[in-house]
mmCIF file of C-alpha atoms and ligand atoms in Angstrom:
data_model
loop_
_atom_site.group_PDB
_atom_site.id
_atom_site.type_symbol
_atom_site.label_atom_id
_atom_site.label_comp_id
_atom_site.label_asym_id
_atom_site.label_seq_id
_atom_site.Cartn_x
_atom_site.Cartn_y
_atom_site.Cartn_z
ATOM 1 C CA UNK A 1 22.770 -6.338 -2.056
ATOM 2 C CA UNK A 2 20.812 -8.415 -4.201
ATOM 3 C CA UNK A 3 16.828 -8.034 -3.067
ATOM 4 C CA UNK A 4 13.419 -9.029 -4.159
ATOM 5 C CA UNK A 5 10.405 -7.248 -4.654
ATOM 6 C CA UNK A 6 6.770 -8.925 -5.336
ATOM 7 C CA UNK A 7 4.962 -6.652 -6.952
ATOM 8 C CA UNK A 8 7.151 -4.958 -7.872
ATOM 9 C CA UNK A 9 6.003 -3.303 -10.609
ATOM 10 C CA UNK A 10 3.422 -1.713 -8.617
ATOM 11 C CA UNK A 11 2.625 1.901 -7.421
ATOM 12 C CA UNK A 12 4.562 1.253 -4.153
ATOM 13 C CA UNK A 13 6.730 -1.240 -5.449
ATOM 14 C CA UNK A 14 8.198 0.186 -8.236
ATOM 15 C CA UNK A 15 8.612 3.115 -6.353
ATOM 16 C CA UNK A 16 10.915 1.387 -3.559
ATOM 17 C CA UNK A 17 12.544 0.232 -6.730
ATOM 18 C CA UNK A 18 14.073 2.497 -7.226
ATOM 19 C CA UNK A 19 15.104 3.352 -3.759
ATOM 20 C CA UNK A 20 16.843 0.696 -3.168
ATOM 21 C CA UNK A 21 18.640 0.631 -6.660
ATOM 22 C CA UNK A 22 19.828 3.891 -5.058
ATOM 23 C CA UNK A 23 21.272 2.816 -2.622
ATOM 24 C CA UNK A 24 23.096 -0.593 -4.905
ATOM 25 C CA UNK A 25 20.889 -2.609 -4.411
ATOM 26 C CA UNK A 26 20.225 -5.090 -7.567
ATOM 27 C CA UNK A 27 16.412 -5.907 -7.546
ATOM 28 C CA UNK A 28 14.797 -8.652 -9.488
ATOM 29 C CA UNK A 29 10.583 -8.352 -9.470
ATOM 30 C CA UNK A 30 8.199 -10.636 -9.767
ATOM 31 C CA UNK A 31 5.039 -9.535 -10.307
ATOM 32 C CA UNK A 32 2.328 -11.221 -13.372
ATOM 33 C CA UNK A 33 1.302 -7.242 -14.288
ATOM 34 C CA UNK A 34 -2.437 -7.505 -13.008
ATOM 35 C CA UNK A 35 -1.970 -4.394 -11.776
ATOM 36 C CA UNK A 36 1.147 -3.620 -11.654
ATOM 37 C CA UNK A 37 2.248 -1.585 -14.777
ATOM 38 C CA UNK A 38 5.093 -2.344 -17.285
ATOM 39 C CA UNK A 39 5.813 1.549 -17.455
ATOM 40 C CA UNK A 40 6.094 1.948 -13.995
ATOM 41 C CA UNK A 41 9.693 -0.084 -13.683
ATOM 42 C CA UNK A 42 10.919 0.663 -17.602
ATOM 43 C CA UNK A 43 13.142 2.671 -17.431
ATOM 44 C CA UNK A 44 14.721 1.308 -14.235
ATOM 45 C CA UNK A 45 15.162 -1.545 -15.728
ATOM 46 C CA UNK A 46 17.413 0.061 -18.767
ATOM 47 C CA UNK A 47 19.485 0.921 -15.741
ATOM 48 C CA UNK A 48 20.171 -2.384 -16.142
ATOM 49 C CA UNK A 49 20.698 -3.128 -11.884
ATOM 50 C CA UNK A 50 17.068 -4.220 -12.426
ATOM 51 C CA UNK A 51 15.400 -7.812 -13.665
ATOM 52 C CA UNK A 52 11.499 -8.632 -14.529
ATOM 53 C CA UNK A 53 10.229 -11.947 -13.968
ATOM 54 C CA UNK A 54 6.804 -12.038 -14.850
ATOM 55 C CA UNK A 55 4.850 -14.242 -13.203
ATOM 56 C CA UNK A 56 2.666 -15.523 -10.092
ATOM 57 C CA UNK A 57 3.610 -15.574 -6.556
ATOM 58 C CA UNK A 58 1.104 -18.290 -6.383
ATOM 59 C CA UNK A 59 3.410 -21.114 -8.047
ATOM 60 C CA UNK A 60 5.970 -22.356 -5.649
ATOM 61 C CA UNK A 61 8.433 -22.847 -7.931
ATOM 62 C CA UNK A 62 8.585 -19.815 -9.575
ATOM 63 C CA UNK A 63 8.774 -18.260 -6.579
ATOM 64 C CA UNK A 64 11.454 -20.674 -4.984
ATOM 65 C CA UNK A 65 13.837 -19.501 -8.155
ATOM 66 C CA UNK A 66 13.491 -16.345 -7.462
ATOM 67 C CA UNK A 67 14.088 -16.313 -3.835
ATOM 68 C CA UNK A 68 16.993 -18.417 -4.090
ATOM 69 C CA UNK A 69 18.732 -15.781 -6.304
ATOM 70 C CA UNK A 70 18.562 -12.703 -3.455
ATOM 71 C CA UNK A 71 20.302 -11.537 0.249
ATOM 72 C CA UNK A 72 16.546 -10.812 1.216
ATOM 73 C CA UNK A 73 13.223 -10.665 0.447
ATOM 74 C CA UNK A 74 10.473 -7.647 0.347
ATOM 75 C CA UNK A 75 6.866 -8.752 -0.019
ATOM 76 C CA UNK A 76 4.452 -6.127 -1.418
ATOM 77 C CA UNK A 77 2.566 -8.552 -4.564
ATOM 78 C CA UNK A 78 -1.241 -7.967 -3.664
ATOM 79 C CA UNK A 79 -4.862 -7.509 -4.488
ATOM 80 C CA UNK A 80 -4.997 -3.663 -4.134
ATOM 81 C CA UNK A 81 -7.723 -0.516 -3.702
ATOM 82 C CA UNK A 82 -11.212 -1.082 -2.762
ATOM 83 C CA UNK A 83 -13.004 -1.098 -5.675
ATOM 84 C CA UNK A 84 -10.681 -4.241 -6.564
ATOM 85 C CA UNK A 85 -11.969 -6.192 -3.837
ATOM 86 C CA UNK A 86 -15.267 -5.710 -3.608
ATOM 87 C CA UNK A 87 -15.659 -6.656 -7.091
ATOM 88 C CA UNK A 88 -12.880 -9.451 -6.601
ATOM 89 C CA UNK A 89 -13.273 -11.068 -3.569
ATOM 90 C CA UNK A 90 -11.981 -14.422 -4.345
ATOM 91 C CA UNK A 91 -8.465 -13.261 -6.476
ATOM 92 C CA UNK A 92 -8.009 -10.620 -2.978
ATOM 93 C CA UNK A 93 -8.058 -13.758 -0.738
ATOM 94 C CA UNK A 94 -6.426 -15.983 -2.313
ATOM 95 C CA UNK A 95 -3.622 -13.955 -3.720
ATOM 96 C CA UNK A 96 -3.469 -12.314 -0.638
ATOM 97 C CA UNK A 97 -2.745 -15.620 1.633
ATOM 98 C CA UNK A 98 -1.735 -17.575 -0.763
ATOM 99 C CA UNK A 99 0.623 -15.718 -1.933
ATOM 100 C CA UNK A 100 2.336 -14.597 1.559
ATOM 101 C CA UNK A 101 2.695 -18.537 2.547
ATOM 102 C CA UNK A 102 4.327 -19.271 -1.303
ATOM 103 C CA UNK A 103 7.398 -16.475 -0.375
ATOM 104 C CA UNK A 104 7.253 -17.041 3.438
ATOM 105 C CA UNK A 105 8.308 -21.261 2.673
ATOM 106 C CA UNK A 106 11.005 -20.048 -0.074
ATOM 107 C CA UNK A 107 12.478 -17.135 2.710
ATOM 108 C CA UNK A 108 11.746 -20.283 5.490
ATOM 109 C CA UNK A 109 13.558 -22.731 3.249
ATOM 110 C CA UNK A 110 17.276 -20.784 2.267
ATOM 111 C CA UNK A 111 16.419 -17.668 5.278
ATOM 112 C CA UNK A 112 15.927 -14.884 3.589
ATOM 113 C CA UNK A 113 15.305 -12.055 5.526
ATOM 114 C CA UNK A 114 11.068 -11.392 4.710
ATOM 115 C CA UNK A 115 9.748 -7.931 4.622
ATOM 116 C CA UNK A 116 5.621 -7.987 4.441
ATOM 117 C CA UNK A 117 3.878 -4.688 3.125
ATOM 118 C CA UNK A 118 0.133 -5.006 5.704
ATOM 119 C CA UNK A 119 -2.244 -2.603 5.781
ATOM 120 C CA UNK A 120 -3.954 0.653 7.658
ATOM 121 C CA UNK A 121 -6.934 -1.456 6.967
ATOM 122 C CA UNK A 122 -6.360 -4.290 9.342
ATOM 123 C CA UNK A 123 -7.038 -1.733 12.263
ATOM 124 C CA UNK A 124 -10.623 -1.563 11.221
ATOM 125 C CA UNK A 125 -13.424 0.126 12.630
ATOM 126 C CA UNK A 126 -11.564 1.451 15.418
ATOM 127 C CA UNK A 127 -13.088 4.344 17.014
ATOM 128 C CA UNK A 128 -9.872 5.179 19.261
ATOM 129 C CA UNK A 129 -7.443 7.467 16.647
ATOM 130 C CA UNK A 130 -3.949 7.913 16.066
ATOM 131 C CA UNK A 131 -3.870 3.849 15.982
ATOM 132 C CA UNK A 132 -0.843 1.920 17.265
ATOM 133 C CA UNK A 133 0.354 -0.963 16.340
ATOM 134 C CA UNK A 134 -0.803 -3.561 19.274
ATOM 135 C CA UNK A 135 -4.286 -1.709 18.879
ATOM 136 C CA UNK A 136 -6.909 -4.126 19.173
ATOM 137 C CA UNK A 137 -8.618 -4.282 15.621
ATOM 138 C CA UNK A 138 -12.604 -3.612 14.972
ATOM 139 C CA UNK A 139 -13.486 -5.449 12.039
ATOM 140 C CA UNK A 140 -17.138 -4.461 10.009
ATOM 141 C CA UNK A 141 -19.473 -8.784 8.901
ATOM 142 C CA UNK A 142 -17.872 -10.499 6.735
ATOM 143 C CA UNK A 143 -21.308 -10.433 4.614
ATOM 144 C CA UNK A 144 -19.380 -6.838 3.863
ATOM 145 C CA UNK A 145 -17.395 -8.190 1.563
ATOM 146 C CA UNK A 146 -14.791 -4.888 2.455
ATOM 147 C CA UNK A 147 -13.557 -6.871 5.407
ATOM 148 C CA UNK A 148 -12.574 -9.567 3.172
ATOM 149 C CA UNK A 149 -8.908 -7.523 2.535
ATOM 150 C CA UNK A 150 -8.480 -6.888 5.800
ATOM 151 C CA UNK A 151 -8.459 -9.825 7.595
ATOM 152 C CA UNK A 152 -6.319 -11.692 4.806
ATOM 153 C CA UNK A 153 -3.810 -9.003 5.748
ATOM 154 C CA UNK A 154 -4.080 -9.853 9.175
ATOM 155 C CA UNK A 155 -3.790 -13.799 8.251
ATOM 156 C CA UNK A 156 -0.549 -12.961 6.333
ATOM 157 C CA UNK A 157 0.798 -10.856 9.313
ATOM 158 C CA UNK A 158 -0.114 -13.803 11.789
ATOM 159 C CA UNK A 159 1.774 -16.504 9.614
ATOM 160 C CA UNK A 160 4.508 -13.992 8.747
ATOM 161 C CA UNK A 161 5.250 -13.477 13.111
ATOM 162 C CA UNK A 162 4.270 -16.734 13.417
ATOM 163 C CA UNK A 163 7.880 -17.615 10.934
ATOM 164 C CA UNK A 164 9.801 -15.824 14.143
ATOM 165 C CA UNK A 165 8.221 -16.871 16.822
ATOM 166 C CA UNK A 166 8.949 -21.073 15.663
ATOM 167 C CA UNK A 167 12.199 -20.252 13.364
ATOM 168 C CA UNK A 168 13.156 -16.554 14.320
ATOM 169 C CA UNK A 169 13.355 -15.796 10.246
ATOM 170 C CA UNK A 170 14.055 -12.347 10.314
ATOM 171 C CA UNK A 171 10.885 -10.636 9.700
ATOM 172 C CA UNK A 172 9.505 -7.072 9.511
ATOM 173 C CA UNK A 173 5.850 -5.849 8.527
ATOM 174 C CA UNK A 174 4.999 -2.369 7.701
ATOM 175 C CA UNK A 175 1.428 -0.901 8.231
ATOM 176 C CA UNK A 176 1.068 0.799 5.390
ATOM 177 C CA UNK A 177 -1.291 4.265 5.640
ATOM 178 C CA UNK A 178 -3.132 5.644 2.750
ATOM 179 C CA UNK A 179 0.225 6.110 0.539
ATOM 180 C CA UNK A 180 0.075 8.636 -2.708
ATOM 181 C CA UNK A 181 2.354 9.826 -5.445
ATOM 182 C CA UNK A 182 3.013 9.796 -8.925
ATOM 183 C CA UNK A 183 2.415 7.103 -10.638
ATOM 184 C CA UNK A 184 -0.408 5.574 -9.238
ATOM 185 C CA UNK A 185 -3.855 5.514 -11.419
ATOM 186 C CA UNK A 186 -6.272 4.369 -9.042
ATOM 187 C CA UNK A 187 -7.769 2.483 -11.486
ATOM 188 C CA UNK A 188 -10.014 1.139 -8.297
ATOM 189 C CA UNK A 189 -10.906 4.337 -6.409
ATOM 190 C CA UNK A 190 -8.333 4.948 -4.988
ATOM 191 C CA UNK A 191 -9.577 9.099 -3.748
ATOM 192 C CA UNK A 192 -6.323 11.217 -5.006
ATOM 193 C CA UNK A 193 -5.857 9.979 -8.249
ATOM 194 C CA UNK A 194 -9.651 9.559 -8.388
ATOM 195 C CA UNK A 195 -9.905 13.468 -7.734
ATOM 196 C CA UNK A 196 -7.387 14.759 -9.583
ATOM 197 C CA UNK A 197 -8.559 13.408 -12.588
ATOM 198 C CA UNK A 198 -12.243 14.551 -11.993
ATOM 199 C CA UNK A 199 -10.748 18.224 -11.522
ATOM 200 C CA UNK A 200 -8.173 18.415 -13.651
ATOM 201 C CA UNK A 201 -11.234 17.293 -16.861
ATOM 202 C CA UNK A 202 -13.667 19.897 -15.007
ATOM 203 C CA UNK A 203 -15.472 16.707 -14.211
ATOM 204 C CA UNK A 204 -17.749 16.796 -11.090
ATOM 205 C CA UNK A 205 -15.695 15.385 -8.033
ATOM 206 C CA UNK A 206 -17.181 13.050 -6.476
ATOM 207 C CA UNK A 207 -17.278 12.264 -2.834
ATOM 208 C CA UNK A 208 -18.723 9.328 -0.845
ATOM 209 C CA UNK A 209 -20.869 9.193 1.252
ATOM 210 C CA UNK A 210 -21.157 12.658 3.960
ATOM 211 C CA UNK A 211 -17.355 13.236 2.655
ATOM 212 C CA UNK A 212 -17.166 13.604 6.783
ATOM 213 C CA UNK A 213 -14.845 10.344 6.866
ATOM 214 C CA UNK A 214 -11.062 11.114 7.404
ATOM 215 C CA UNK A 215 -7.852 9.910 6.027
ATOM 216 C CA UNK A 216 -3.833 11.324 6.329
ATOM 217 C CA UNK A 217 -2.285 10.515 2.980
ATOM 218 C CA UNK A 218 1.429 9.765 3.054
ATOM 219 C CA UNK A 219 3.744 10.536 0.324
ATOM 220 C CA UNK A 220 4.656 6.792 -1.793
ATOM 221 C CA UNK A 221 8.903 8.166 -1.426
ATOM 222 C CA UNK A 222 8.922 8.991 1.524
ATOM 223 C CA UNK A 223 7.312 5.025 2.264
ATOM 224 C CA UNK A 224 9.556 3.561 0.792
ATOM 225 C CA UNK A 225 12.290 4.911 1.986
ATOM 226 C CA UNK A 226 11.105 4.156 5.437
ATOM 227 C CA UNK A 227 10.251 0.316 4.086
ATOM 228 C CA UNK A 228 13.960 0.372 2.493
ATOM 229 C CA UNK A 229 15.475 2.316 6.442
ATOM 230 C CA UNK A 230 12.627 -1.151 8.333
ATOM 231 C CA UNK A 231 14.923 -3.682 5.691
ATOM 232 C CA UNK A 232 18.061 -2.126 7.884
ATOM 233 C CA UNK A 233 17.046 -1.971 11.078
ATOM 234 C CA UNK A 234 18.462 -4.778 12.853
ATOM 235 C CA UNK A 235 15.547 -3.614 16.115
ATOM 236 C CA UNK A 236 12.977 -4.230 13.339
ATOM 237 C CA UNK A 237 13.282 -7.849 13.550
ATOM 238 C CA UNK A 238 9.696 -9.302 14.400
ATOM 239 C CA UNK A 239 7.868 -6.473 14.657
ATOM 240 C CA UNK A 240 4.582 -4.567 12.801
ATOM 241 C CA UNK A 241 5.810 -0.710 11.951
ATOM 242 C CA UNK A 242 3.387 1.528 11.247
ATOM 243 C CA UNK A 243 4.404 3.843 8.274
ATOM 244 C CA UNK A 244 2.120 7.069 6.946
ATOM 245 C CA UNK A 245 1.404 10.408 7.361
ATOM 246 C CA UNK A 246 -0.139 11.278 10.045
ATOM 247 C CA UNK A 247 -1.753 15.092 8.596
ATOM 248 C CA UNK A 248 -5.394 14.395 9.098
ATOM 249 C CA UNK A 249 -8.372 15.648 6.680
ATOM 250 C CA UNK A 250 -12.193 14.891 6.121
ATOM 251 C CA UNK A 251 -12.687 13.954 2.596
ATOM 252 C CA UNK A 252 -14.614 17.138 1.570
ATOM 253 C CA UNK A 253 -11.662 19.143 2.694
ATOM 254 C CA UNK A 254 -9.153 17.215 0.370
ATOM 255 C CA UNK A 255 -11.973 17.367 -2.375
ATOM 256 C CA UNK A 256 -12.010 21.167 -2.300
ATOM 257 C CA UNK A 257 -8.304 21.623 -1.840
ATOM 258 C CA UNK A 258 -7.276 19.453 -4.992
ATOM 259 C CA UNK A 259 -10.346 21.932 -6.769
ATOM 260 C CA UNK A 260 -8.281 24.925 -5.385
ATOM 261 C CA UNK A 261 -5.113 23.789 -6.466
ATOM 262 C CA UNK A 262 -6.048 22.987 -9.818
ATOM 263 C CA UNK A 263 -8.136 25.865 -10.523
ATOM 264 C CA UNK A 264 -10.996 24.418 -12.832
ATOM 265 C CA UNK A 265 -13.121 25.198 -10.364
ATOM 266 C CA UNK A 266 -15.117 21.724 -10.816
ATOM 267 C CA UNK A 267 -18.150 21.774 -9.000
ATOM 268 C CA UNK A 268 -18.136 19.421 -5.919
ATOM 269 C CA UNK A 269 -20.943 16.285 -5.697
ATOM 270 C CA UNK A 270 -21.510 14.005 -2.846
ATOM 271 C CA UNK A 271 -22.835 10.582 -3.367
ATOM 272 C CA UNK A 272 -23.869 7.838 -1.444
ATOM 273 C CA UNK A 273 -21.659 4.774 -0.160
ATOM 274 C CA UNK A 274 -24.675 2.146 -1.769
ATOM 275 C CA UNK A 275 -24.119 4.073 -5.093
ATOM 276 C CA UNK A 276 -20.593 4.518 -5.047
ATOM 277 C CA UNK A 277 -19.720 0.754 -4.048
ATOM 278 C CA UNK A 278 -22.911 -1.511 -4.017
ATOM 279 C CA UNK A 279 -23.042 -3.746 -1.320
ATOM 280 C CA UNK A 280 -20.426 -5.378 0.772
ATOM 281 C CA UNK A 281 -19.032 -2.188 1.553
ATOM 282 C CA UNK A 282 -18.690 -0.169 4.625
ATOM 283 C CA UNK A 283 -16.093 2.484 5.318
ATOM 284 C CA UNK A 284 -14.523 3.789 8.495
ATOM 285 C CA UNK A 285 -14.862 7.470 9.885
ATOM 286 C CA UNK A 286 -11.007 8.045 10.805
ATOM 287 C CA UNK A 287 -8.007 7.049 10.207
ATOM 288 C CA UNK A 288 -5.051 7.945 11.905
ATOM 289 C CA UNK A 289 -1.383 6.305 12.391
ATOM 290 C CA UNK A 290 0.283 6.786 15.658
ATOM 291 C CA UNK A 291 4.212 7.174 14.180
ATOM 292 C CA UNK A 292 5.958 6.581 17.315
ATOM 293 C CA UNK A 293 7.661 3.686 16.450
ATOM 294 C CA UNK A 294 8.283 4.361 12.965
ATOM 295 C CA UNK A 295 10.216 7.394 14.735
ATOM 296 C CA UNK A 296 12.316 5.408 17.063
ATOM 297 C CA UNK A 297 13.493 2.454 15.198
ATOM 298 C CA UNK A 298 14.529 4.306 12.171
ATOM 299 C CA UNK A 299 14.101 7.770 12.409
ATOM 300 C CA UNK A 300 10.994 8.108 10.194
ATOM 301 C CA UNK A 301 9.763 11.055 9.948
ATOM 302 C CA UNK A 302 6.980 11.886 6.767
ATOM 303 C CA UNK A 303 9.228 15.251 4.352
ATOM 304 C CA UNK A 304 6.514 16.143 2.122
ATOM 305 C CA UNK A 305 3.012 17.379 3.324
ATOM 306 C CA UNK A 306 -0.263 17.198 1.684
ATOM 307 C CA UNK A 307 -0.063 19.890 -0.158
ATOM 308 C CA UNK A 308 3.830 18.511 -1.800
ATOM 309 C CA UNK A 309 1.645 15.144 -2.166
ATOM 310 C CA UNK A 310 -1.400 17.023 -3.783
ATOM 311 C CA UNK A 311 0.995 19.495 -6.314
ATOM 312 C CA UNK A 312 3.276 16.259 -7.819
ATOM 313 C CA UNK A 313 0.206 14.043 -8.188
ATOM 314 C CA UNK A 314 -1.275 17.098 -10.689
ATOM 315 C CA UNK A 315 1.757 17.842 -11.807
ATOM 316 C CA UNK A 316 1.848 13.630 -13.117
ATOM 317 C CA UNK A 317 -1.856 13.878 -13.782
ATOM 318 C CA UNK A 318 -1.767 17.308 -16.032
ATOM 319 C CA UNK A 319 1.589 15.940 -17.983
ATOM 320 C CA UNK A 320 0.104 12.840 -18.649
ATOM 321 C CA UNK A 321 -3.516 13.816 -19.661
ATOM 322 C CA UNK A 322 -1.086 15.759 -22.403
ATOM 323 C CA UNK A 323 0.377 12.863 -22.898
HETATM 324 N N1 UDP B 401 -13.682 7.761 -1.528
HETATM 325 C C1 UDP B 401 -15.065 9.375 -2.103
HETATM 326 N N2 UDP B 401 -14.433 9.223 -3.476
HETATM 327 C C2 UDP B 401 -13.361 8.468 -4.036
HETATM 328 C C3 UDP B 401 -13.054 7.775 -4.490
HETATM 329 C C4 UDP B 401 -13.120 7.930 -2.546
HETATM 330 O O1 UDP B 401 -14.509 9.933 -1.420
HETATM 331 O O2 UDP B 401 -14.004 8.773 -5.941
HETATM 332 C C5 UDP B 401 -13.501 8.080 -0.516
HETATM 333 C C6 UDP B 401 -14.144 6.496 0.387
HETATM 334 O O3 UDP B 401 -15.578 5.948 0.318
HETATM 335 C C7 UDP B 401 -13.043 6.680 1.674
HETATM 336 C C8 UDP B 401 -11.832 7.572 1.436
HETATM 337 O O4 UDP B 401 -11.779 8.550 -0.102
HETATM 338 O O5 UDP B 401 -13.850 7.558 2.475
HETATM 339 C C9 UDP B 401 -10.687 6.929 1.008
HETATM 340 O O6 UDP B 401 -10.845 5.825 -0.521
HETATM 341 P P1 UDP B 401 -9.633 5.193 -1.052
HETATM 342 O O7 UDP B 401 -10.870 4.041 -1.251
HETATM 343 O O8 UDP B 401 -8.303 5.988 -1.608
HETATM 344 O O9 UDP B 401 -9.028 4.519 0.167
HETATM 345 P P2 UDP B 401 -10.116 3.623 1.715
HETATM 346 O O10 UDP B 401 -8.802 4.935 2.413
HETATM 347 O O11 UDP B 401 -10.260 3.780 1.288
HETATM 348 O O12 UDP B 401 -9.065 2.698 1.926
#
């Protein structure tokens, strides 16, 4: 099969490219290299079955040209990272809502299967965990710019489902929970790459807030496999499916775990949210996926636990720092 991955030079996109190529697909990547990096796909391009187009998903003629050439579309291109979202809200909203509209229009024109990567952010501050796909969403005020991301992604989901409802365009939506692994630079503040880098340098590990907020971290390899399985699953058409890992940990315990695995004895410090992000920020206390639908549709199960993930990231970061 020939597939298009928008955002394919990004962290998740490049792992998905590798996963789909190993299943025999030829891959076209459309990426503006804003947060994506050429290094992520350089080796795959050399194998000869991946082609990169450096351009934006907001350009209808470029997107149309790409979609026409392929049999299916994974739409990953998106602003990403809490810090980027807070600092560049216009780019965030325009790229997410505008880009998805453009890609969906071309998919509708050529009747191409479309998979949207959405996000666990759309659940917002819901207090009842685990989060299941049909749960209500709890959003903060529009003066807190963080929520622009969740709302823009929710609009993407509405638009995607609207194409399914009105014309039965074969769409799928994956809601990704925190995803980590080798290759994630965390330049826009993702917690695990930040903590690992701090620990390896022997710098203080900066825990924001009281550190009792929780997250669950999935290995990007598991998530990439889940995405490709969803695209291959006819029953997933028109559905929203959580992908992630349900092993929950507080951010403070995560900092301790990373400090111990890195073995550098770095100090752990608590930083108030206002100091870390300025105004415009709001955090959620707990975030845990309900993975039952992914399990029943595609037999999804996280094969790597948190320690596996952390060891992988520490090894990758060590090699990067040495090189
Ligand atoms: N966080 C932290 N220190 C950092 C970066 C993040 O304590 O240097 C916290 C952040 O406030 C949040 C959690 O770690 O509670 C996960 O943050 P991340 O930005 O990775 O993703 P999120 O789950 O918030 O989208």
